């Protein structure tokens, strides 16, 4: 069952996201940033949002620190998307991780980006016990990126 946790971005986050998105489109990846392009589930128009792409154990992952965001909902309906840095575009499909697999990805995600996303994890960090990561896992969608 999918959790319904969602933290809507405030004005400061929206402004910061715009800046990161513009830099990423210009080819400047900010700490692994990509621009996620995915078709809107209602409008059918391509939507863009900056995301952090986590390379881990030879695979790539997207984590939604705010929960059931618009991009998560759109990706689930579209079944595919694209990740962009500059002129490089990577088309992908995905496998959404079940809750029991998420702690293995959440730990390195938090290790790398706690300074940016820690506020969305209610005090949980990369040093949290495995049981705590399992407890919070339902609120954080995680996608393994697969080649299209």
Short mmCIF file of C-alpha atoms in Angstrom, two decimals:
data_model
loop_
_atom_site.label_atom_id
_atom_site.label_comp_id
_atom_site.label_asym_id
_atom_site.label_seq_id
_atom_site.Cartn_x
_atom_site.Cartn_y
_atom_site.Cartn_z
CA UNK A 1 0.00 0.00 0.00
CA UNK A 2 1.32 3.43 -0.90
CA UNK A 3 1.59 6.07 1.81
CA UNK A 4 -0.03 9.43 1.23
CA UNK A 5 2.66 11.61 2.84
CA UNK A 6 3.21 14.82 0.88
CA UNK A 7 4.99 18.02 1.90
CA UNK A 8 4.17 20.84 -0.48
CA UNK A 9 7.13 23.07 -1.39
CA UNK A 10 7.13 26.61 -0.08
CA UNK A 11 8.16 29.75 -1.94
CA UNK A 12 11.85 29.50 -1.01
CA UNK A 13 12.00 25.89 -2.22
CA UNK A 14 10.24 26.74 -5.47
CA UNK A 15 12.71 29.56 -6.11
CA UNK A 16 15.69 27.36 -5.25
CA UNK A 17 14.34 24.59 -7.51
CA UNK A 18 14.04 27.05 -10.41
CA UNK A 19 17.70 28.05 -10.00
CA UNK A 20 18.91 24.44 -9.78
CA UNK A 21 16.73 23.52 -12.76
CA UNK A 22 18.19 26.34 -14.89
CA UNK A 23 21.78 25.47 -13.93
CA UNK A 24 21.16 21.79 -14.66
CA UNK A 25 19.66 22.61 -18.07
CA UNK A 26 22.83 24.59 -18.78
CA UNK A 27 24.89 21.49 -17.97
CA UNK A 28 25.89 22.32 -14.40
CA UNK A 29 24.84 19.38 -12.24
CA UNK A 30 24.45 20.63 -8.67
CA UNK A 31 25.40 17.70 -6.39
CA UNK A 32 24.08 15.17 -8.91
CA UNK A 33 21.02 17.15 -9.98
CA UNK A 34 19.03 16.25 -13.05
CA UNK A 35 15.93 17.74 -14.59
CA UNK A 36 13.22 15.10 -14.54
CA UNK A 37 10.90 15.38 -17.52
CA UNK A 38 7.68 13.40 -17.27
CA UNK A 39 4.29 13.66 -18.93
CA UNK A 40 1.58 15.11 -16.67
CA UNK A 41 -1.07 12.60 -15.70
CA UNK A 42 -3.93 15.07 -16.25
CA UNK A 43 -2.64 17.63 -18.77
CA UNK A 44 -0.53 15.30 -20.91
CA UNK A 45 2.07 18.10 -21.06
CA UNK A 46 5.70 17.42 -20.19
CA UNK A 47 6.48 18.63 -16.67
CA UNK A 48 9.99 19.41 -15.44
CA UNK A 49 11.39 19.36 -11.92
CA UNK A 50 14.94 19.14 -10.52
CA UNK A 51 15.74 15.87 -8.75
CA UNK A 52 18.80 14.30 -7.14
CA UNK A 53 19.96 11.18 -8.97
CA UNK A 54 21.66 8.76 -6.58
CA UNK A 55 24.22 6.39 -8.06
CA UNK A 56 24.46 3.43 -5.67
CA UNK A 57 25.92 -0.05 -6.10
CA UNK A 58 26.06 0.27 -9.89
CA UNK A 59 22.45 1.41 -10.16
CA UNK A 60 20.67 4.78 -10.20
CA UNK A 61 17.83 5.84 -7.93
CA UNK A 62 15.38 8.70 -7.46
CA UNK A 63 14.05 9.34 -3.97
CA UNK A 64 11.08 11.62 -3.27
CA UNK A 65 11.95 13.27 0.07
CA UNK A 66 8.64 15.16 0.12
CA UNK A 67 6.61 11.97 -0.38
CA UNK A 68 3.79 11.61 -2.91
CA UNK A 69 4.78 14.63 -4.99
CA UNK A 70 3.34 15.62 -8.34
CA UNK A 71 6.36 14.16 -10.14
CA UNK A 72 5.89 10.84 -8.32
CA UNK A 73 2.22 10.69 -9.29
CA UNK A 74 3.00 11.65 -12.89
CA UNK A 75 5.82 9.11 -13.20
CA UNK A 76 3.62 6.30 -11.92
CA UNK A 77 0.99 7.07 -14.56
CA UNK A 78 3.45 7.75 -17.41
CA UNK A 79 5.61 4.69 -16.67
CA UNK A 80 8.64 6.45 -18.14
CA UNK A 81 10.51 9.72 -18.12
CA UNK A 82 13.71 11.47 -19.07
CA UNK A 83 16.59 12.84 -17.02
CA UNK A 84 18.51 15.80 -18.38
CA UNK A 85 21.81 17.52 -17.70
CA UNK A 86 22.66 20.13 -20.32
CA UNK A 87 22.07 18.59 -23.75
CA UNK A 88 22.37 15.01 -22.44
CA UNK A 89 19.00 13.32 -22.06
CA UNK A 90 18.57 9.84 -20.61
CA UNK A 91 15.23 8.14 -21.32
CA UNK A 92 14.23 5.66 -18.64
CA UNK A 93 11.63 3.36 -17.22
CA UNK A 94 11.73 2.37 -13.58
CA UNK A 95 11.04 -0.13 -10.87
CA UNK A 96 9.46 1.32 -7.74
CA UNK A 97 11.04 -0.23 -4.68
CA UNK A 98 8.86 -1.97 -2.12
CA UNK A 99 9.19 -0.61 1.42
CA UNK A 100 11.48 -3.42 2.61
CA UNK A 101 14.11 -2.49 -0.03
CA UNK A 102 14.07 1.26 0.64
CA UNK A 103 16.35 1.46 3.73
CA UNK A 104 19.35 0.30 1.67
CA UNK A 105 18.84 3.32 -0.63
CA UNK A 106 17.59 5.85 1.94
CA UNK A 107 20.80 5.55 3.99
CA UNK A 108 23.22 6.59 1.18
CA UNK A 109 20.68 9.17 -0.04
CA UNK A 110 20.65 10.80 3.39
CA UNK A 111 24.41 10.52 3.66
CA UNK A 112 24.85 12.45 0.43
CA UNK A 113 22.02 15.02 0.65
CA UNK A 114 21.06 15.40 4.33
CA UNK A 115 22.13 19.06 4.21
CA UNK A 116 19.48 19.64 1.53
CA UNK A 117 16.67 17.21 2.36
CA UNK A 118 17.19 16.41 6.04
CA UNK A 119 14.34 18.68 7.08
CA UNK A 120 11.92 16.35 5.27
CA UNK A 121 13.08 13.32 7.27
CA UNK A 122 12.04 14.51 10.76
CA UNK A 123 15.43 14.02 12.39
CA UNK A 124 16.19 10.68 10.73
CA UNK A 125 19.64 10.62 9.17
CA UNK A 126 22.12 8.21 7.59
CA UNK A 127 23.17 6.94 11.03
CA UNK A 128 19.64 5.88 11.99
CA UNK A 129 19.09 2.25 12.99
CA UNK A 130 17.81 -0.03 10.24
CA UNK A 131 14.49 -0.39 12.11
CA UNK A 132 13.93 3.39 11.99
CA UNK A 133 14.62 3.51 8.24
CA UNK A 134 12.12 0.66 7.78
CA UNK A 135 9.55 2.58 9.85
CA UNK A 136 9.76 5.71 7.68
CA UNK A 137 10.13 3.90 4.32
CA UNK A 138 6.41 3.97 3.37
CA UNK A 139 6.47 7.77 3.25
CA UNK A 140 9.34 8.02 0.75
CA UNK A 141 8.82 6.73 -2.80
CA UNK A 142 12.04 5.30 -4.27
CA UNK A 143 12.55 4.44 -7.94
CA UNK A 144 15.33 2.41 -9.52
CA UNK A 145 16.08 3.96 -12.91
CA UNK A 146 16.18 1.46 -15.78
CA UNK A 147 17.22 2.10 -19.40
CA UNK A 148 14.30 2.68 -21.77
#
